[in-house]
mmCIF file of C-alpha atoms in Angstrom:
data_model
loop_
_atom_site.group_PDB
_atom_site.id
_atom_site.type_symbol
_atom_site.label_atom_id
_atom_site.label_comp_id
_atom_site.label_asym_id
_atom_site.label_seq_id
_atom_site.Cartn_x
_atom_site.Cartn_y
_atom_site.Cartn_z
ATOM 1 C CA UNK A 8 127.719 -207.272 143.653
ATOM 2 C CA UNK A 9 124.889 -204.781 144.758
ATOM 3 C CA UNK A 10 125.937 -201.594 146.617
ATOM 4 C CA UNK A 11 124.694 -201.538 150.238
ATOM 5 C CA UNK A 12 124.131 -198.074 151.652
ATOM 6 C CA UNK A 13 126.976 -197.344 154.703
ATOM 7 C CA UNK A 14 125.526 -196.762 158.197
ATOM 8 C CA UNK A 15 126.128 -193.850 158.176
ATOM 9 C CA UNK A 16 124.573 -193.059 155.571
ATOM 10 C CA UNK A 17 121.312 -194.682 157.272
ATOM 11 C CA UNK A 18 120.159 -191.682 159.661
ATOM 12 C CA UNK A 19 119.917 -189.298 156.620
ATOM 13 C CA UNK A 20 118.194 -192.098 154.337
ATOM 14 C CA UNK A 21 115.593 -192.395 157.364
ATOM 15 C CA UNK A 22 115.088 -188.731 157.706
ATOM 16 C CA UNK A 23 114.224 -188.171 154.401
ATOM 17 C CA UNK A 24 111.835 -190.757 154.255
ATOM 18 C CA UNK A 25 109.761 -189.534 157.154
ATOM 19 C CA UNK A 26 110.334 -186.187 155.702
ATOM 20 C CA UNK A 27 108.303 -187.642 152.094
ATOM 21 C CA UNK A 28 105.800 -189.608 154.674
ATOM 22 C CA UNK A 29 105.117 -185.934 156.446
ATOM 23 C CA UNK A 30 104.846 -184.331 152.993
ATOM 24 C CA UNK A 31 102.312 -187.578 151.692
ATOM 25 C CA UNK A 32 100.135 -186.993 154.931
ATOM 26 C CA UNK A 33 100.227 -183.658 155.011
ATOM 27 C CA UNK A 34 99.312 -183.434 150.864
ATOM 28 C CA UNK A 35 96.442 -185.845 152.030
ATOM 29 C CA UNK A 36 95.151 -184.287 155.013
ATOM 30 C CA UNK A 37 95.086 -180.635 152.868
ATOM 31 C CA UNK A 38 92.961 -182.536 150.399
ATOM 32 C CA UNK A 39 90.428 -183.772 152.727
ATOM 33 C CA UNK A 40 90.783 -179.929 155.099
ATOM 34 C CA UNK A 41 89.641 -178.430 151.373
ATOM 35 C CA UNK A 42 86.230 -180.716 151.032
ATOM 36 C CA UNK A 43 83.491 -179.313 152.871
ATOM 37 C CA UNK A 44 80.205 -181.607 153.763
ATOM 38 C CA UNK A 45 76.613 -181.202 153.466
ATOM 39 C CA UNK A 46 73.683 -182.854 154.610
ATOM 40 C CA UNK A 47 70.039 -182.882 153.272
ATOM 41 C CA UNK A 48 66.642 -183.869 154.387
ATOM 42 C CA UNK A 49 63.638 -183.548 153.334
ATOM 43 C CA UNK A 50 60.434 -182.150 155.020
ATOM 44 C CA UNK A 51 60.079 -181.488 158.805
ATOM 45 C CA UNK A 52 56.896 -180.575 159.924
ATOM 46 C CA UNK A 53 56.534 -179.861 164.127
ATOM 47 C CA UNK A 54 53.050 -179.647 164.297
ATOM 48 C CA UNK A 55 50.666 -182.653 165.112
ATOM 49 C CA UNK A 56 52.052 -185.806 166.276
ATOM 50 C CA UNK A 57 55.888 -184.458 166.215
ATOM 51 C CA UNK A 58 54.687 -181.161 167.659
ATOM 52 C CA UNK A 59 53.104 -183.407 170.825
ATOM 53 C CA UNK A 60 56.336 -185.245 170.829
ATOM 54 C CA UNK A 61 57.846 -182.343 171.738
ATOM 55 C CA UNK A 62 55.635 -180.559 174.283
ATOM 56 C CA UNK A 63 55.761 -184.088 176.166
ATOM 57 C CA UNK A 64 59.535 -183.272 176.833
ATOM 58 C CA UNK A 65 61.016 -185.942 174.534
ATOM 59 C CA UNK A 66 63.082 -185.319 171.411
ATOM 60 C CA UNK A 67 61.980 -186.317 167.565
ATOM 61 C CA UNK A 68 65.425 -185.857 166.157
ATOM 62 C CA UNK A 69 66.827 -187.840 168.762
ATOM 63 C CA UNK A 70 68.066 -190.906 166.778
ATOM 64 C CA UNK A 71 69.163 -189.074 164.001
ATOM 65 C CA UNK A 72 71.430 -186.783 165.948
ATOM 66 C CA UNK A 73 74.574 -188.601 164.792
ATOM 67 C CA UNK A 74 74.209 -188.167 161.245
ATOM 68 C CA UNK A 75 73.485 -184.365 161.234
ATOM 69 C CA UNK A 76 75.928 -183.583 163.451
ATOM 70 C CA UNK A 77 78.703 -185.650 161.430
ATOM 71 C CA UNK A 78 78.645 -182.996 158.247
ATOM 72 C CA UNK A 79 79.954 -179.513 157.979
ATOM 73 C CA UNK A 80 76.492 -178.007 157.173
ATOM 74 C CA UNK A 81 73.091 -179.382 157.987
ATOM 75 C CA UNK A 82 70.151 -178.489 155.671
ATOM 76 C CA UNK A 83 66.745 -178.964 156.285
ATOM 77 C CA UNK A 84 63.077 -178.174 154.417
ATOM 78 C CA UNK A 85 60.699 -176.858 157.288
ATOM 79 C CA UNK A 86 57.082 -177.557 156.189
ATOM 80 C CA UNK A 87 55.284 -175.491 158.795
ATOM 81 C CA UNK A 88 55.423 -172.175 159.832
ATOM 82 C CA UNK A 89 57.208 -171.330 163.641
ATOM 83 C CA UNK A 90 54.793 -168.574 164.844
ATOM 84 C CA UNK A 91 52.366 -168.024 167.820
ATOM 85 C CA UNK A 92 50.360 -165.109 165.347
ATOM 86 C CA UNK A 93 48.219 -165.703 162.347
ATOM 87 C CA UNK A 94 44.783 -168.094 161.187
ATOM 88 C CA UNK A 95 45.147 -170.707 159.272
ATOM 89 C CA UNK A 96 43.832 -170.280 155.582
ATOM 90 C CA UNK A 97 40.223 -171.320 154.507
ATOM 91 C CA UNK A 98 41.546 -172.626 151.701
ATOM 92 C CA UNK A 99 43.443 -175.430 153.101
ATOM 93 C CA UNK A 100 42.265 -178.527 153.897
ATOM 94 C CA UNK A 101 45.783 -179.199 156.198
ATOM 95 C CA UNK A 102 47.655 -176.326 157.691
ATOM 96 C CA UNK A 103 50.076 -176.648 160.173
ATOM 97 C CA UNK A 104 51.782 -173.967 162.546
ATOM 98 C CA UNK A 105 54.814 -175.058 165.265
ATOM 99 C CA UNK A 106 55.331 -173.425 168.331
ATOM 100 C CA UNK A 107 58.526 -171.612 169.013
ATOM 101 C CA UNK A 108 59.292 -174.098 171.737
ATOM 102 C CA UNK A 109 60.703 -176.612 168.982
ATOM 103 C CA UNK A 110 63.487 -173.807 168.124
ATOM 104 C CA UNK A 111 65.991 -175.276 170.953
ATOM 105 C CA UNK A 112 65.595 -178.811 169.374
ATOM 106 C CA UNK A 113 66.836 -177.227 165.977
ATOM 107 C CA UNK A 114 69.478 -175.207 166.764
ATOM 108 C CA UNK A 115 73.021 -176.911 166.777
ATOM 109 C CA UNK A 116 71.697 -179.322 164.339
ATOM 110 C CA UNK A 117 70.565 -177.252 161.569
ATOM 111 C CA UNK A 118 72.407 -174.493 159.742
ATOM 112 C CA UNK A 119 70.037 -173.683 157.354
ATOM 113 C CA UNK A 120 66.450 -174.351 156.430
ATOM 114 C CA UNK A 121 64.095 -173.998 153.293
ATOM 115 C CA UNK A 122 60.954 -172.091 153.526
ATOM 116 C CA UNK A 123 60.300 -172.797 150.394
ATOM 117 C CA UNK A 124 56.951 -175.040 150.652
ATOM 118 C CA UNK A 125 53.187 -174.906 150.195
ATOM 119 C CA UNK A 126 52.514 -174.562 153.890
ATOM 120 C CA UNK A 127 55.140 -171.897 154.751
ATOM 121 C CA UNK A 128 52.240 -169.448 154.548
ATOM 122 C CA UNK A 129 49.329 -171.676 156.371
ATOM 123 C CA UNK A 130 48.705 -168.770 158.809
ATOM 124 C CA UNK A 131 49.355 -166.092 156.157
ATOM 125 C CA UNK A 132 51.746 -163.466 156.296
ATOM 126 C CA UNK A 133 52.325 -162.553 159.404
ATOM 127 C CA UNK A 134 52.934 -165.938 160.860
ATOM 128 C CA UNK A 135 55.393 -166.453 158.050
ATOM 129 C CA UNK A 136 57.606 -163.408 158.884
ATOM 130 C CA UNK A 137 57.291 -164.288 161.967
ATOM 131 C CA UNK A 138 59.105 -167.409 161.404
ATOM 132 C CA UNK A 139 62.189 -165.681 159.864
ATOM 133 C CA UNK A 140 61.957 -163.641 162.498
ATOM 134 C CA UNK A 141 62.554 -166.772 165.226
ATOM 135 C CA UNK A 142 65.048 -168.569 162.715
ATOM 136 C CA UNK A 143 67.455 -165.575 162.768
ATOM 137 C CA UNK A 144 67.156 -165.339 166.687
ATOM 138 C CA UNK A 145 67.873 -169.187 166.890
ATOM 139 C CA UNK A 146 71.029 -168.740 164.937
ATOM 140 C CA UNK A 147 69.516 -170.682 161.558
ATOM 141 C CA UNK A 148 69.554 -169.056 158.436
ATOM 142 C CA UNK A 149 66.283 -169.254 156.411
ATOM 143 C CA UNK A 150 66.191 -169.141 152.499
ATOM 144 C CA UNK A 151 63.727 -169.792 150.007
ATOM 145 C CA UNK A 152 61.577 -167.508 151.229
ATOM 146 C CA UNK A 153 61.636 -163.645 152.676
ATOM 147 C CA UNK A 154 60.140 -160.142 153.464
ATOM 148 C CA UNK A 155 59.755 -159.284 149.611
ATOM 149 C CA UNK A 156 60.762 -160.671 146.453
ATOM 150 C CA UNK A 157 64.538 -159.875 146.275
ATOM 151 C CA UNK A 158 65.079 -161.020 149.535
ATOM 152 C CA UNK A 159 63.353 -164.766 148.656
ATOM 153 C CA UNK A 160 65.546 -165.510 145.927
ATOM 154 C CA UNK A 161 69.125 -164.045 148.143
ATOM 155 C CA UNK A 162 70.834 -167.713 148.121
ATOM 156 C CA UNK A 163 72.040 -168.973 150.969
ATOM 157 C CA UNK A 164 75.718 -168.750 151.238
ATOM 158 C CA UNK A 165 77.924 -171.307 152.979
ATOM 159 C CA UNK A 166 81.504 -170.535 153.376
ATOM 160 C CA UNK A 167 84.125 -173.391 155.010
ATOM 161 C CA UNK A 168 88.247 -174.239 153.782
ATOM 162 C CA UNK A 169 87.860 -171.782 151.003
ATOM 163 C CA UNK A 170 84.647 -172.945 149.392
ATOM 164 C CA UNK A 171 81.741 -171.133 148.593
ATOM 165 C CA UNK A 172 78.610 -172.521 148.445
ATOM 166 C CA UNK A 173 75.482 -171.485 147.021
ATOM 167 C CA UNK A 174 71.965 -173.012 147.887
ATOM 168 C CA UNK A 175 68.654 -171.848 146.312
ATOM 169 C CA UNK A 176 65.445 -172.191 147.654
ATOM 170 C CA UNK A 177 62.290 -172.401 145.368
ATOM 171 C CA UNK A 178 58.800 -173.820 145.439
ATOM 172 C CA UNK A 179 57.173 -175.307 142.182
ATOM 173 C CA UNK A 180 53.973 -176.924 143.944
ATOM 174 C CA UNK A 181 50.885 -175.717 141.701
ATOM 175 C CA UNK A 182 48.449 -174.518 142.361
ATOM 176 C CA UNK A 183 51.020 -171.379 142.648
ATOM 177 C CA UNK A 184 50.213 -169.224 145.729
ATOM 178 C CA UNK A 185 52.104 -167.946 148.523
ATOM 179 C CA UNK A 186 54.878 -166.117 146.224
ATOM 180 C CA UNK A 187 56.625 -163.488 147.555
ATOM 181 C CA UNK A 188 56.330 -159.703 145.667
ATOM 182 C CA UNK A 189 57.845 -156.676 145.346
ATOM 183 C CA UNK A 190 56.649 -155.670 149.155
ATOM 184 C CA UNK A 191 54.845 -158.072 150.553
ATOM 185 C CA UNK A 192 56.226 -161.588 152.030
ATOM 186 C CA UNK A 193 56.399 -165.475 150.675
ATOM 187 C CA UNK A 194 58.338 -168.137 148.613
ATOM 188 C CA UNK A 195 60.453 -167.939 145.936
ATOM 189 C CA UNK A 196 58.586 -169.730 142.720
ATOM 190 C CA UNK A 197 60.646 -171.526 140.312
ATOM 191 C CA UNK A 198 59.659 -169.249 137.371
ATOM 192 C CA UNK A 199 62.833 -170.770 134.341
ATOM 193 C CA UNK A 200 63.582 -167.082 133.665
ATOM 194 C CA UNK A 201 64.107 -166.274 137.251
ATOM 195 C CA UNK A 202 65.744 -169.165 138.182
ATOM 196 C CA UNK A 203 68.223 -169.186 135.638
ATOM 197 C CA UNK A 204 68.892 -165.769 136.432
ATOM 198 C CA UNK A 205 69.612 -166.650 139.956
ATOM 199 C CA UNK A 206 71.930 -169.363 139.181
ATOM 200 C CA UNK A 207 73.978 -167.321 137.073
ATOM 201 C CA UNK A 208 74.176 -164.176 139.138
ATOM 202 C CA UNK A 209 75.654 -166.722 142.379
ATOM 203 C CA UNK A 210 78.359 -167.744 140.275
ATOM 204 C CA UNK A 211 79.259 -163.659 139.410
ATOM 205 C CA UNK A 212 79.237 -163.266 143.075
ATOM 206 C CA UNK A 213 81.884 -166.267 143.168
ATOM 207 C CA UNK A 214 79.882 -169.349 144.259
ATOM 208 C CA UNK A 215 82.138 -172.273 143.728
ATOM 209 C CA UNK A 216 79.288 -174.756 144.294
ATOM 210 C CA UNK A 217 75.615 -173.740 143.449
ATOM 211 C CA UNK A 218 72.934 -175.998 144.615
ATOM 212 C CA UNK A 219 69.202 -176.075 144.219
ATOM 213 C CA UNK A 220 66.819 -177.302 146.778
ATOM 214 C CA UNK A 221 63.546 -177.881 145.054
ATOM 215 C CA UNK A 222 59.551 -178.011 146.296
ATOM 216 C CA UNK A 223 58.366 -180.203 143.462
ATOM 217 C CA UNK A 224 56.407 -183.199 142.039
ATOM 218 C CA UNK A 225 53.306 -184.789 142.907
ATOM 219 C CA UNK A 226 52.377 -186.426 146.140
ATOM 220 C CA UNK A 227 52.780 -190.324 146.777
ATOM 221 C CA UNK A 228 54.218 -190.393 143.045
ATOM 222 C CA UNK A 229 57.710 -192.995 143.197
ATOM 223 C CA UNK A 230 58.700 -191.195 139.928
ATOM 224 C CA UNK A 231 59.174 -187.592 139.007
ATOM 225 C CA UNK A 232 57.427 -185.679 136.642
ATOM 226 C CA UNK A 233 58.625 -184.423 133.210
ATOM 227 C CA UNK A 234 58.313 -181.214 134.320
ATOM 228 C CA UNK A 235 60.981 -182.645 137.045
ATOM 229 C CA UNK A 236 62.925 -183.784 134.894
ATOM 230 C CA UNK A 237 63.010 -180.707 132.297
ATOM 231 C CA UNK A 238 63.800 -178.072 135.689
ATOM 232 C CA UNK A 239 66.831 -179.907 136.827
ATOM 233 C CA UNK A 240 68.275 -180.312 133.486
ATOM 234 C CA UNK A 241 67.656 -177.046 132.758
ATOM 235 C CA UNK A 242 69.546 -175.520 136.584
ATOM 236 C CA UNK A 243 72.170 -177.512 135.405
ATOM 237 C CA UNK A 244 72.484 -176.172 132.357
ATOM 238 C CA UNK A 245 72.552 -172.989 133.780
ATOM 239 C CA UNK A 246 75.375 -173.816 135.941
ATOM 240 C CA UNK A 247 74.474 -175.586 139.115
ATOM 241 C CA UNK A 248 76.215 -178.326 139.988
ATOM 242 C CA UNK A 249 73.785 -180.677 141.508
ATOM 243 C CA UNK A 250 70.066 -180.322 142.287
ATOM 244 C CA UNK A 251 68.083 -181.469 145.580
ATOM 245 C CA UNK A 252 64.223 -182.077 145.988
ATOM 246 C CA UNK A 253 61.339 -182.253 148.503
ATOM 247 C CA UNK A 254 57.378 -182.409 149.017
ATOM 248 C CA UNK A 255 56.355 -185.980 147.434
ATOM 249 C CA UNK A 256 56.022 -187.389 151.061
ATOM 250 C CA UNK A 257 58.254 -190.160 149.166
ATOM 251 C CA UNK A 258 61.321 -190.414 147.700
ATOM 252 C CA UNK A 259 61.690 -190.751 143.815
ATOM 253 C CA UNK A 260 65.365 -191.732 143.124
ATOM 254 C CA UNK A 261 68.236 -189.954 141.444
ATOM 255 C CA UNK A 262 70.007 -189.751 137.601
ATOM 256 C CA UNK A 263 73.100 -188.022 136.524
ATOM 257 C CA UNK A 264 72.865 -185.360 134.244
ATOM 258 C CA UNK A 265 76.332 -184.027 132.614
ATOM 259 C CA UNK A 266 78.023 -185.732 135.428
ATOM 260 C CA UNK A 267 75.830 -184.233 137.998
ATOM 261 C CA UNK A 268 73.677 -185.677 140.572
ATOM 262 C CA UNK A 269 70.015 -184.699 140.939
ATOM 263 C CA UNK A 270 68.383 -186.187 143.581
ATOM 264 C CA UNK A 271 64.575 -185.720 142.688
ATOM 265 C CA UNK A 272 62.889 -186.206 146.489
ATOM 266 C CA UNK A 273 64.179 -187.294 149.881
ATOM 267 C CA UNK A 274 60.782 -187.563 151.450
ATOM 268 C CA UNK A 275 59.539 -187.491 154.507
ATOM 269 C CA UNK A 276 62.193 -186.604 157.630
ATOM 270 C CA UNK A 277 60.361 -185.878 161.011
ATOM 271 C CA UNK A 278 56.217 -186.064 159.681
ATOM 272 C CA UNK A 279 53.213 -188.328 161.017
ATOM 273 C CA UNK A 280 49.748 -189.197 159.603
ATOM 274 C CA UNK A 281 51.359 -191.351 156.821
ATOM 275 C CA UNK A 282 50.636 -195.082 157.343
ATOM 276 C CA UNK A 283 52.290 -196.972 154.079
ATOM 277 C CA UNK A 284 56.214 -197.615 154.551
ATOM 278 C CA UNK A 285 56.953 -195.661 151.175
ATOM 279 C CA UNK A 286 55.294 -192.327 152.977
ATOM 280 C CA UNK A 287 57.102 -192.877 155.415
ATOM 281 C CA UNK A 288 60.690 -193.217 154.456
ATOM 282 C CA UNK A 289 62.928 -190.842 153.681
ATOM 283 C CA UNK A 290 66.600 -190.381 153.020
ATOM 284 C CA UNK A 291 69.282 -188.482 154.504
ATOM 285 C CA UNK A 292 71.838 -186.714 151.729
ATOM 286 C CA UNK A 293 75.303 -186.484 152.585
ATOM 287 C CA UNK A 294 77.406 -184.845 150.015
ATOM 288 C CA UNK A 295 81.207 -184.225 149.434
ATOM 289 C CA UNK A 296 82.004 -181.432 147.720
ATOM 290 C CA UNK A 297 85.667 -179.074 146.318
ATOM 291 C CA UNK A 298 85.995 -176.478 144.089
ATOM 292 C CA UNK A 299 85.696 -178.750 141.178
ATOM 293 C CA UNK A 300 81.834 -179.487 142.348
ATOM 294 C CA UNK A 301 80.406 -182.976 144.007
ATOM 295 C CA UNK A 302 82.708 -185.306 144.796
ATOM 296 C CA UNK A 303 80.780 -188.145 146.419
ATOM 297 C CA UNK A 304 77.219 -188.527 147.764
ATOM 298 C CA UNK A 305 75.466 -190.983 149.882
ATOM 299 C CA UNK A 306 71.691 -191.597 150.770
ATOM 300 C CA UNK A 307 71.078 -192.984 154.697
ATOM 301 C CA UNK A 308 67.138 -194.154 154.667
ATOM 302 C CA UNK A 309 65.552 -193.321 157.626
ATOM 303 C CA UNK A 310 61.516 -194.543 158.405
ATOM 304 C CA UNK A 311 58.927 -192.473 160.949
ATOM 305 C CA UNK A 312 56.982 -194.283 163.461
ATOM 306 C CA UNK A 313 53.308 -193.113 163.846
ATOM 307 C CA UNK A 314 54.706 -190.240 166.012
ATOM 308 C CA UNK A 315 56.691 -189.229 162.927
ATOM 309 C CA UNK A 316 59.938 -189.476 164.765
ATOM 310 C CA UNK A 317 62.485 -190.859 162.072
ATOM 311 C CA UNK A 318 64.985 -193.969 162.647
ATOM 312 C CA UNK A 319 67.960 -194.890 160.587
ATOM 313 C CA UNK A 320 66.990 -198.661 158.906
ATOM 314 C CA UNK A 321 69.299 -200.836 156.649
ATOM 315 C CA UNK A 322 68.799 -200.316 153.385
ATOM 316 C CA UNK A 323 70.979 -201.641 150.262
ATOM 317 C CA UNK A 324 69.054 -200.072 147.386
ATOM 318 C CA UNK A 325 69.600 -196.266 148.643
ATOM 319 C CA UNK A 326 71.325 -194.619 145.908
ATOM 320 C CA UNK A 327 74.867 -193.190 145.975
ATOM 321 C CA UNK A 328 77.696 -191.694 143.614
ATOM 322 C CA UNK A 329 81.117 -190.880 143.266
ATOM 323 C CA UNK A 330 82.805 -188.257 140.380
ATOM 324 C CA UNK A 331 84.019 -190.252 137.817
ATOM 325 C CA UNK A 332 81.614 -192.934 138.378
ATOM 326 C CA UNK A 333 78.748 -192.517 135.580
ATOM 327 C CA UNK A 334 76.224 -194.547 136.466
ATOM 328 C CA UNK A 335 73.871 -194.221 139.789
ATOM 329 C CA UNK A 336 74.982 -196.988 142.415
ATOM 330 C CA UNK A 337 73.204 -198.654 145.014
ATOM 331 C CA UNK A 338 75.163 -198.184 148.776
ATOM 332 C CA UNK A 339 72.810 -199.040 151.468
ATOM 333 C CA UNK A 340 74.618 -197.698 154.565
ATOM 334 C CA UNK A 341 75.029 -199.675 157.971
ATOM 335 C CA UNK A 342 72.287 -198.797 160.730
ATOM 336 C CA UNK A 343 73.293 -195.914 162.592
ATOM 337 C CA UNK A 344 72.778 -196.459 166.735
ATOM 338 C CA UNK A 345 69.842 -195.000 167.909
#
């Protein structure tokens, strides 16, 4: 005959089970506390159509706001110089420059953003420095790019539960111009030496994470280059532990290398004068990451009207990923109220 537990036995029986189902959520609520979250997207430019968007009182990142504000870190690429001084190059047939009255639309939704382009320095130097000059007042930290070379290549660190997070800004669009030297101002160039260099000297200074956030590829070009292709491997190999890209004005899919995601472009985020729905989609990159390196990633398309103010759309072939998964999955996520 089976043994039935006394009743008085019952109270301590009951105690110790909440006592295991305090211990379970606890243990489960530590493992989520020691994730952080990151968000990616690709180029904002707040000139031209956006830039008249703006001065006309209304807000470009306005149906968006959810999904940056839902991650632990919000990282941007700013294609366009924030600056009242400068003249735009002769040698460029588009150059843009922002005025500093976008800054109040950035801050609180980005942490960090990427000066790393081919129009950072459309109004030359002094336009450009005076862009990291208005980022630091606004509270955003700006990397990529800086006052001389040593400062363009500092990474920008990202500390949250214990994690430390490395992102590296660099610009690979040819022809190569803009760099930054040993005392003057500009990019960071994706020269392999110096790259390599950088990725291993982050994880000396104790980067957990190390991620790359590239300027690379052709324009209008669904695929990336071999040259793409050879970069990211070769970051990887060097330690990072996923790599992010930018400047196509389109975005050209993901693969796993070693286990590791590289996204090759997310597009276009807030930009106008492109008229084709492949121009002018992008995608927004959430990522989950611990100390072990990316646990799960998701891609949220968004499309710009002719303004180039972006709106979440529905779309199933977005590409996602999960550790332990090895293949690339599709995961369309749900439209996001505007």
């Amino acid at each position: 005959m089976p043994h039935r537990p006394s009743l008085a036995c019952l109270p301590a029986m009951l105690m110790a089970a909440a006592v295991c189902t305090g211990f379970a959520a606890q243990a489960g609520q530590a493992a989520e506390q020691s994730t952080v979250s990151l968000v990616f997207v690709g180029d904002i430019m707040l000139d031209d159509g956006p830039g008249q968007t703006i001065a006309q009182g209304q807000d470009p990142f306005r149906h968006v706001d959810a999904l940056l504000k839902a991650a632990d870190f919000r990282i941007g690429n700013l294609e366009c110089p924030i600056a009242t001084t400068g003249q735009p190059l002769d040698n460029k047939i588009f150059t843009f420059r922002a005025k500093p009255s976008v800054l109040p639309l950035l801050k609180g939704r980005f942490d960090a953003l990427s000066v790393a382009n081919n129009h950072a320095g459309d109004y030359g130097k002094p336009a450009f420095v005076e862009t990291l000059d208005w980022l630091k007042k606004t509270g955003i930290q700006a990397f990529g790019g800086g006052v001389n070379l040593t400062e363009a290549h500092i990474p920008l660190w990202l500390h949250r539960h214990g994690l430390r997070i490395a992102v590296l800004g660099y610009n690979e669009f040819k022809p190569r111009s803009f760099e930054a030297g040993s005392n003057w101002p500009g990019v960071a160039w994706s020269e392999d030496s110096h790259v390599v260099a950088d990725i291993r000297a982050a994880r000396q200074a104790g980067a957990d994470i190390i991620i790359p956030f590239m300027h690379w590829g052709w324009e209008r070009e669904p695929t990336p280059t071999e040259r793409q292709r050879q970069l990211a491997r070769l970051m990887i190999d060097a330690g990072a532990d996923a790599v992010v890209g930018a400047h196509p004005h389109i975005t050209q899919g993901a693969e796993l290398y070693r286990g590791k995601p590289i996204i090759y472009s997310l597009g276009n985020f807030v930009f106008d004068s492109f008229t084709t729905p492949a121009t002018r989609t992008g995608w927004i990159l959430r990522m989950k990451l611990d100390k072990q390196g990316v646990v799960s990633w998701t891609t949220q398309a968004v499309m710009a009207d002719e303004a180039g103010t972006p709106h979440p759309i529905n779309d199933g072939d977005t590409p996602c990923g999960q550790r332990g998964i090895t293949a690339i999955q599709s995961c369309g996520m749900p439209r996001s109220p505007s």
